[in-house]
PDB file of C-alpha atoms in Angstrom:
ATOM      1  CA  MET A   6    -130.944  16.375 -13.178  1.00  0.00           C
ATOM      2  CA  ALA A   7    -128.978  19.535 -12.364  1.00  0.00           C
ATOM      3  CA  ASP A   8    -128.058  21.929 -15.141  1.00  0.00           C
ATOM      4  CA  VAL A   9    -124.482  21.465 -16.279  1.00  0.00           C
ATOM      5  CA  SER A  10    -122.388  23.998 -18.156  1.00  0.00           C
ATOM      6  CA  ALA A  11    -118.797  23.663 -19.237  1.00  0.00           C
ATOM      7  CA  SER A  12    -116.329  26.303 -18.108  1.00  0.00           C
ATOM      8  CA  PRO A  13    -114.550  27.864 -21.114  1.00  0.00           C
ATOM      9  CA  GLY A  14    -111.014  26.599 -21.709  1.00  0.00           C
ATOM     10  CA  SER A  15    -111.130  24.112 -18.845  1.00  0.00           C
ATOM     11  CA  THR A  16    -111.630  20.442 -18.103  1.00  0.00           C
ATOM     12  CA  HIS A  17    -114.198  20.937 -15.392  1.00  0.00           C
ATOM     13  CA  SER A  18    -117.903  21.772 -15.205  1.00  0.00           C
ATOM     14  CA  VAL A  19    -120.108  23.725 -12.864  1.00  0.00           C
ATOM     15  CA  ARG A  20    -123.626  22.648 -11.977  1.00  0.00           C
ATOM     16  CA  THR A  21    -126.233  23.006  -9.255  1.00  0.00           C
ATOM     17  CA  GLY A  22    -125.509  20.834  -6.231  1.00  0.00           C
ATOM     18  CA  THR A  23    -127.841  17.997  -5.187  1.00  0.00           C
ATOM     19  CA  TRP A  24    -128.313  15.972  -2.018  1.00  0.00           C
ATOM     20  CA  GLU A  25    -126.064  13.298  -3.479  1.00  0.00           C
ATOM     21  CA  ASP A  26    -123.205  15.818  -3.287  1.00  0.00           C
ATOM     22  CA  LEU A  27    -123.580  16.437   0.463  1.00  0.00           C
ATOM     23  CA  PRO A  28    -120.977  13.897   1.663  1.00  0.00           C
ATOM     24  CA  ARG A  29    -118.465  15.163  -0.912  1.00  0.00           C
ATOM     25  CA  LEU A  30    -119.224  18.770  -0.006  1.00  0.00           C
ATOM     26  CA  ARG A  31    -118.670  18.057   3.656  1.00  0.00           C
ATOM     27  CA  ARG A  32    -115.261  16.577   2.852  1.00  0.00           C
ATOM     28  CA  LEU A  33    -114.460  19.570   0.654  1.00  0.00           C
ATOM     29  CA  LEU A  34    -115.318  22.038   3.412  1.00  0.00           C
ATOM     30  CA  ALA A  35    -113.204  20.083   5.898  1.00  0.00           C
ATOM     31  CA  ALA A  36    -110.215  20.142   3.564  1.00  0.00           C
ATOM     32  CA  ALA A  37    -110.616  23.809   2.614  1.00  0.00           C
ATOM     33  CA  TYR A  38    -111.525  25.289   6.025  1.00  0.00           C
ATOM     34  CA  SER A  39    -109.761  23.234   8.715  1.00  0.00           C
ATOM     35  CA  ALA A  40    -106.806  25.637   8.682  1.00  0.00           C
ATOM     36  CA  ASP A  41    -109.026  28.735   8.452  1.00  0.00           C
ATOM     37  CA  ALA A  42    -108.581  31.229  11.288  1.00  0.00           C
ATOM     38  CA  LEU A  43    -112.293  31.341  12.044  1.00  0.00           C
ATOM     39  CA  MET A  44    -112.565  27.567  12.289  1.00  0.00           C
ATOM     40  CA  ALA A  45    -109.472  27.436  14.496  1.00  0.00           C
ATOM     41  CA  TRP A  46    -111.128  29.998  16.775  1.00  0.00           C
ATOM     42  CA  ILE A  47    -114.356  28.024  16.950  1.00  0.00           C
ATOM     43  CA  PHE A  48    -112.860  24.530  17.106  1.00  0.00           C
ATOM     44  CA  ARG A  49    -109.779  25.004  19.257  1.00  0.00           C
ATOM     45  CA  GLU A  50    -108.764  21.337  19.502  1.00  0.00           C
ATOM     46  CA  PRO A  51    -106.908  20.607  16.233  1.00  0.00           C
ATOM     47  CA  THR A  52    -106.892  16.800  16.321  1.00  0.00           C
ATOM     48  CA  HIS A  53    -110.533  16.402  15.269  1.00  0.00           C
ATOM     49  CA  ARG A  54    -111.092  19.847  13.775  1.00  0.00           C
ATOM     50  CA  ALA A  55    -111.692  18.503  10.275  1.00  0.00           C
ATOM     51  CA  ASP A  56    -114.479  16.265  11.539  1.00  0.00           C
ATOM     52  CA  ALA A  57    -116.023  19.145  13.481  1.00  0.00           C
ATOM     53  CA  VAL A  58    -115.866  21.452  10.468  1.00  0.00           C
ATOM     54  CA  ALA A  59    -117.459  18.847   8.199  1.00  0.00           C
ATOM     55  CA  ALA A  60    -120.262  18.183  10.699  1.00  0.00           C
ATOM     56  CA  TRP A  61    -121.031  21.790  11.642  1.00  0.00           C
ATOM     57  CA  LEU A  62    -120.651  23.505   8.269  1.00  0.00           C
ATOM     58  CA  GLY A  63    -122.582  20.662   6.667  1.00  0.00           C
ATOM     59  CA  LEU A  64    -125.683  21.851   8.502  1.00  0.00           C
ATOM     60  CA  PHE A  65    -125.442  25.168   6.653  1.00  0.00           C
ATOM     61  CA  LEU A  66    -125.254  23.313   3.368  1.00  0.00           C
ATOM     62  CA  GLU A  67    -128.588  21.583   3.822  1.00  0.00           C
ATOM     63  CA  PRO A  68    -130.905  24.629   3.371  1.00  0.00           C
ATOM     64  CA  ALA A  69    -128.678  25.901   0.598  1.00  0.00           C
ATOM     65  CA  LEU A  70    -128.997  22.615  -1.258  1.00  0.00           C
ATOM     66  CA  GLN A  71    -132.737  22.626  -0.735  1.00  0.00           C
ATOM     67  CA  GLN A  72    -132.945  26.103  -2.302  1.00  0.00           C
ATOM     68  CA  GLY A  73    -130.736  25.162  -5.246  1.00  0.00           C
ATOM     69  CA  ALA A  74    -128.147  27.665  -3.969  1.00  0.00           C
ATOM     70  CA  VAL A  75    -124.998  25.542  -4.091  1.00  0.00           C
ATOM     71  CA  ASP A  76    -122.839  25.612  -7.215  1.00  0.00           C
ATOM     72  CA  VAL A  77    -120.511  22.645  -7.567  1.00  0.00           C
ATOM     73  CA  VAL A  78    -117.419  22.399  -9.741  1.00  0.00           C
ATOM     74  CA  HIS A  79    -116.270  18.903 -10.679  1.00  0.00           C
ATOM     75  CA  ASP A  80    -113.558  17.482 -12.908  1.00  0.00           C
ATOM     76  CA  ASP A  81    -113.977  15.010 -15.760  1.00  0.00           C
ATOM     77  CA  ASP A  82    -113.981  12.124 -13.286  1.00  0.00           C
ATOM     78  CA  GLY A  83    -116.847  13.626 -11.319  1.00  0.00           C
ATOM     79  CA  HIS A  84    -114.730  14.602  -8.285  1.00  0.00           C
ATOM     80  CA  VAL A  85    -116.036  17.703  -6.493  1.00  0.00           C
ATOM     81  CA  ILE A  86    -113.107  20.136  -6.450  1.00  0.00           C
ATOM     82  CA  ALA A  87    -114.803  23.464  -5.646  1.00  0.00           C
ATOM     83  CA  ALA A  88    -118.161  24.786  -4.502  1.00  0.00           C
ATOM     84  CA  CYS A  89    -119.915  27.954  -3.519  1.00  0.00           C
ATOM     85  CA  ALA A  90    -122.888  27.913  -1.145  1.00  0.00           C
ATOM     86  CA  TRP A  91    -125.226  30.892  -0.923  1.00  0.00           C
ATOM     87  CA  ARG A  92    -127.929  32.174   1.432  1.00  0.00           C
ATOM     88  CA  PRO A  93    -130.500  34.168  -0.577  1.00  0.00           C
ATOM     89  CA  PRO A  94    -132.318  37.078   1.065  1.00  0.00           C
ATOM     90  CA  ASP A  95    -135.324  36.131   3.171  1.00  0.00           C
ATOM     91  CA  PRO A  96    -137.662  35.844   1.425  1.00  0.00           C
ATOM     92  CA  ALA A  97    -135.526  34.959  -1.577  1.00  0.00           C
ATOM     93  CA  PRO A  98    -136.685  37.099  -4.515  1.00  0.00           C
ATOM     94  CA  LYS A  99    -137.915  35.336  -7.602  1.00  0.00           C
ATOM     95  CA  THR A 100    -137.041  31.949  -6.088  1.00  0.00           C
ATOM     96  CA  PRO A 101    -139.468  29.080  -6.806  1.00  0.00           C
ATOM     97  CA  ALA A 102    -140.601  26.690  -4.104  1.00  0.00           C
ATOM     98  CA  PRO A 103    -137.882  24.176  -3.150  1.00  0.00           C
ATOM     99  CA  GLN A 104    -137.677  21.339  -5.663  1.00  0.00           C
ATOM    100  CA  ASN A 105    -134.960  19.493  -3.751  1.00  0.00           C
ATOM    101  CA  PRO A 106    -136.693  18.423  -0.498  1.00  0.00           C
ATOM    102  CA  ALA A 107    -134.529  17.550   2.488  1.00  0.00           C
ATOM    103  CA  PRO A 108    -133.896  13.832   2.965  1.00  0.00           C
ATOM    104  CA  ARG A 109    -134.178  14.082   6.756  1.00  0.00           C
ATOM    105  CA  ASP A 110    -136.151  15.893   9.392  1.00  0.00           C
ATOM    106  CA  ALA A 111    -134.609  19.339   9.644  1.00  0.00           C
ATOM    107  CA  GLY A 112    -135.475  19.616  13.330  1.00  0.00           C
ATOM    108  CA  ALA A 113    -132.243  18.112  14.673  1.00  0.00           C
ATOM    109  CA  PRO A 114    -129.422  18.625  15.066  1.00  0.00           C
ATOM    110  CA  THR A 115    -129.666  22.421  15.169  1.00  0.00           C
ATOM    111  CA  VAL A 116    -126.704  24.618  14.312  1.00  0.00           C
ATOM    112  CA  ALA A 117    -126.511  25.962  17.882  1.00  0.00           C
ATOM    113  CA  GLY A 118    -127.113  22.553  19.443  1.00  0.00           C
ATOM    114  CA  LEU A 119    -124.417  20.797  17.432  1.00  0.00           C
ATOM    115  CA  LEU A 120    -121.906  23.542  18.125  1.00  0.00           C
ATOM    116  CA  ALA A 121    -122.509  23.216  21.861  1.00  0.00           C
ATOM    117  CA  ALA A 122    -122.120  19.469  21.614  1.00  0.00           C
ATOM    118  CA  LEU A 123    -118.812  19.871  19.747  1.00  0.00           C
ATOM    119  CA  VAL A 124    -117.184  22.638  21.768  1.00  0.00           C
ATOM    120  CA  GLY A 125    -119.171  22.835  25.016  1.00  0.00           C
ATOM    121  CA  SER A 126    -121.918  25.237  25.973  1.00  0.00           C
ATOM    122  CA  GLU A 127    -119.629  27.898  27.419  1.00  0.00           C
ATOM    123  CA  HIS A 128    -117.402  28.242  24.359  1.00  0.00           C
ATOM    124  CA  ALA A 129    -120.397  27.933  22.044  1.00  0.00           C
ATOM    125  CA  ALA A 130    -121.933  30.943  23.789  1.00  0.00           C
ATOM    126  CA  ARG A 131    -118.709  32.926  23.312  1.00  0.00           C
ATOM    127  CA  VAL A 132    -118.673  31.993  19.617  1.00  0.00           C
ATOM    128  CA  GLY A 133    -122.294  32.995  19.205  1.00  0.00           C
ATOM    129  CA  ALA A 134    -121.703  36.335  20.876  1.00  0.00           C
ATOM    130  CA  GLY A 135    -118.669  36.963  18.734  1.00  0.00           C
ATOM    131  CA  LEU A 136    -120.405  36.107  15.456  1.00  0.00           C
ATOM    132  CA  ALA A 137    -123.319  38.344  16.477  1.00  0.00           C
ATOM    133  CA  LEU A 138    -120.914  41.302  16.163  1.00  0.00           C
ATOM    134  CA  LEU A 139    -121.017  40.800  12.401  1.00  0.00           C
ATOM    135  CA  ARG A 140    -124.768  41.334  12.068  1.00  0.00           C
ATOM    136  CA  PRO A 141    -124.755  45.174  12.168  1.00  0.00           C
ATOM    137  CA  HIS A 142    -122.395  45.152   9.183  1.00  0.00           C
ATOM    138  CA  ALA A 143    -124.773  43.269   6.876  1.00  0.00           C
ATOM    139  CA  PRO A 144    -126.325  45.371   4.102  1.00  0.00           C
ATOM    140  CA  GLN A 145    -129.712  46.871   4.800  1.00  0.00           C
ATOM    141  CA  ALA A 146    -130.951  46.268   1.239  1.00  0.00           C
ATOM    142  CA  PRO A 147    -131.740  42.706   0.057  1.00  0.00           C
ATOM    143  CA  SER A 148    -128.432  40.943  -0.535  1.00  0.00           C
ATOM    144  CA  ALA A 149    -127.313  37.385  -1.240  1.00  0.00           C
ATOM    145  CA  TYR A 150    -124.777  36.064   1.216  1.00  0.00           C
ATOM    146  CA  VAL A 151    -121.743  33.949   0.228  1.00  0.00           C
ATOM    147  CA  GLN A 152    -121.716  31.349   2.963  1.00  0.00           C
ATOM    148  CA  PHE A 153    -118.794  29.279   1.684  1.00  0.00           C
ATOM    149  CA  LEU A 154    -116.461  29.456  -1.269  1.00  0.00           C
ATOM    150  CA  ALA A 155    -114.301  26.346  -1.030  1.00  0.00           C
ATOM    151  CA  VAL A 156    -111.638  24.977  -3.358  1.00  0.00           C
ATOM    152  CA  ASP A 157    -109.873  21.678  -2.738  1.00  0.00           C
ATOM    153  CA  PRO A 158    -106.339  22.501  -1.537  1.00  0.00           C
ATOM    154  CA  GLY A 159    -104.870  20.380  -4.307  1.00  0.00           C
ATOM    155  CA  HIS A 160    -106.686  22.429  -6.978  1.00  0.00           C
ATOM    156  CA  GLN A 161    -106.195  25.969  -5.706  1.00  0.00           C
ATOM    157  CA  ARG A 162    -104.685  28.817  -7.724  1.00  0.00           C
ATOM    158  CA  ARG A 163    -106.340  27.541 -10.909  1.00  0.00           C
ATOM    159  CA  GLY A 164    -109.294  29.894 -11.174  1.00  0.00           C
ATOM    160  CA  LEU A 165    -111.785  27.428  -9.719  1.00  0.00           C
ATOM    161  CA  GLY A 166    -112.937  29.857  -7.024  1.00  0.00           C
ATOM    162  CA  SER A 167    -114.070  32.261  -9.744  1.00  0.00           C
ATOM    163  CA  VAL A 168    -115.813  29.436 -11.595  1.00  0.00           C
ATOM    164  CA  ALA A 169    -117.751  28.428  -8.475  1.00  0.00           C
ATOM    165  CA  LEU A 170    -118.600  32.013  -7.508  1.00  0.00           C
ATOM    166  CA  GLN A 171    -119.824  33.266 -10.874  1.00  0.00           C
ATOM    167  CA  PRO A 172    -123.244  31.514 -11.122  1.00  0.00           C
ATOM    168  CA  GLY A 173    -124.332  33.094  -7.860  1.00  0.00           C
ATOM    169  CA  LEU A 174    -123.152  36.497  -8.987  1.00  0.00           C
ATOM    170  CA  ASP A 175    -125.173  36.075 -12.152  1.00  0.00           C
ATOM    171  CA  ARG A 176    -128.261  35.134 -10.164  1.00  0.00           C
ATOM    172  CA  ALA A 177    -127.861  38.159  -7.925  1.00  0.00           C
ATOM    173  CA  ALA A 178    -127.498  40.419 -10.980  1.00  0.00           C
ATOM    174  CA  ALA A 179    -130.608  38.889 -12.530  1.00  0.00           C
ATOM    175  CA  ALA A 180    -132.540  39.439  -9.271  1.00  0.00           C
ATOM    176  CA  GLN A 181    -131.104  42.979  -8.930  1.00  0.00           C
ATOM    177  CA  ILE A 182    -129.800  42.388  -5.410  1.00  0.00           C
ATOM    178  CA  GLY A 183    -126.410  42.969  -3.841  1.00  0.00           C
ATOM    179  CA  VAL A 184    -123.939  40.361  -2.583  1.00  0.00           C
ATOM    180  CA  HIS A 185    -122.009  40.280   0.674  1.00  0.00           C
ATOM    181  CA  LEU A 186    -119.671  38.071   2.657  1.00  0.00           C
ATOM    182  CA  GLU A 187    -117.110  37.928   5.444  1.00  0.00           C
ATOM    183  CA  THR A 188    -113.655  36.415   5.416  1.00  0.00           C
ATOM    184  CA  THR A 189    -110.839  35.893   7.885  1.00  0.00           C
ATOM    185  CA  ASN A 190    -108.375  35.064   5.112  1.00  0.00           C
ATOM    186  CA  PRO A 191    -106.279  38.091   4.110  1.00  0.00           C
ATOM    187  CA  ASP A 192    -105.417  36.446   0.767  1.00  0.00           C
ATOM    188  CA  ALA A 193    -109.170  36.317  -0.076  1.00  0.00           C
ATOM    189  CA  VAL A 194    -109.591  40.075   0.169  1.00  0.00           C
ATOM    190  CA  PRO A 195    -107.780  40.967  -3.091  1.00  0.00           C
ATOM    191  CA  PHE A 196    -109.464  37.972  -4.769  1.00  0.00           C
ATOM    192  CA  TYR A 197    -112.896  39.462  -4.047  1.00  0.00           C
ATOM    193  CA  GLU A 198    -111.825  42.999  -4.706  1.00  0.00           C
ATOM    194  CA  ALA A 199    -110.710  42.001  -8.188  1.00  0.00           C
ATOM    195  CA  ARG A 200    -114.260  40.723  -8.815  1.00  0.00           C
ATOM    196  CA  GLY A 201    -116.026  43.923  -7.858  1.00  0.00           C
ATOM    197  CA  PHE A 202    -116.318  43.624  -4.053  1.00  0.00           C
ATOM    198  CA  ALA A 203    -115.278  46.376  -1.686  1.00  0.00           C
ATOM    199  CA  VAL A 204    -114.350  46.144   2.017  1.00  0.00           C
ATOM    200  CA  THR A 205    -117.130  47.762   3.970  1.00  0.00           C
ATOM    201  CA  ALA A 206    -115.965  47.003   7.536  1.00  0.00           C
ATOM    202  CA  GLU A 207    -113.179  45.338   9.523  1.00  0.00           C
ATOM    203  CA  LEU A 208    -113.293  44.076  13.076  1.00  0.00           C
ATOM    204  CA  ASP A 209    -111.592  41.674  15.473  1.00  0.00           C
ATOM    205  CA  LEU A 210    -113.606  38.924  17.066  1.00  0.00           C
ATOM    206  CA  PRO A 211    -113.102  38.619  20.860  1.00  0.00           C
ATOM    207  CA  ALA A 212    -109.851  36.691  21.369  1.00  0.00           C
ATOM    208  CA  GLY A 213    -110.290  35.674  17.734  1.00  0.00           C
ATOM    209  CA  PRO A 214    -109.361  36.492  14.165  1.00  0.00           C
ATOM    210  CA  HIS A 215    -109.595  39.706  12.180  1.00  0.00           C
ATOM    211  CA  VAL A 216    -112.630  39.785   9.874  1.00  0.00           C
ATOM    212  CA  TRP A 217    -113.095  41.634   6.626  1.00  0.00           C
ATOM    213  CA  VAL A 218    -116.685  42.392   5.566  1.00  0.00           C
ATOM    214  CA  LEU A 219    -117.093  42.839   1.823  1.00  0.00           C
ATOM    215  CA  ALA A 220    -120.033  43.730  -0.386  1.00  0.00           C
ATOM    216  CA  MET A 221    -120.837  44.217  -4.027  1.00  0.00           C
ATOM    217  CA  THR A 222    -123.528  46.618  -5.074  1.00  0.00           C
ATOM    218  CA  ASP A 223    -122.422  47.167  -8.696  1.00  0.00           C
ATOM    219  CA  LEU A 224    -124.321  44.182 -10.086  1.00  0.00           C
ATOM    220  CA  GLU A 225    -123.087  44.712 -13.621  1.00  0.00           C
ATOM    221  CA  GLU A 226    -119.481  44.597 -12.401  1.00  0.00           C
ATOM    222  CA  GLY A 227    -119.958  41.123 -10.965  1.00  0.00           C
ATOM    223  CA  HIS A 228    -121.984  39.995 -13.961  1.00  0.00           C
ATOM    224  CA  ARG A 229    -119.195  40.905 -16.367  1.00  0.00           C
ATOM    225  CA  GLU A 230    -116.568  38.731 -14.620  1.00  0.00           C
TER     226      GLU A 230
END
């Protein structure tokens, strides 16, 4: 059973995600990211973009769930309304062996293979080359990576993003590591800056969106939020 803690002054709770959450998390990512500039650049055909987002981003959720690195916010009825998925440093410091084994063979589909199947090999190669431009901007020191911070569109502007983000910030502070992320959403930049992040780089993906790279190295700042 995942640990559950109530959020002060609210009617929702945050807990560690489990495999049972995966279908709901896929739907959440589809709802939250289908209009995102990065997803529109990757999945150019809008009609089935939500399905593509759910399928492709869902693959990134699987290792995060296995590592206990997904924090899920749900309401009193148990509906998943926000989540934050993390990628710890490799190897993850002070992280026990996975206690949430994957329910399927992790060999297929692969992230690259599914992307090629969804958008075609040529465009998948362009996407891969574009995303590779972000790698030099990652911190050199061990740092936890915010893969996704998603809030259901019907529950945004209620502080749920902060609720979902905070457990991972606390884990990073306890492990004495930094935190970093990228976003193509200009509205997200002040959100993260208010929580102790700073913009460390900006770049434009080829024929794609503008990207802000942000990092937090003041662990106490994030821990106090």
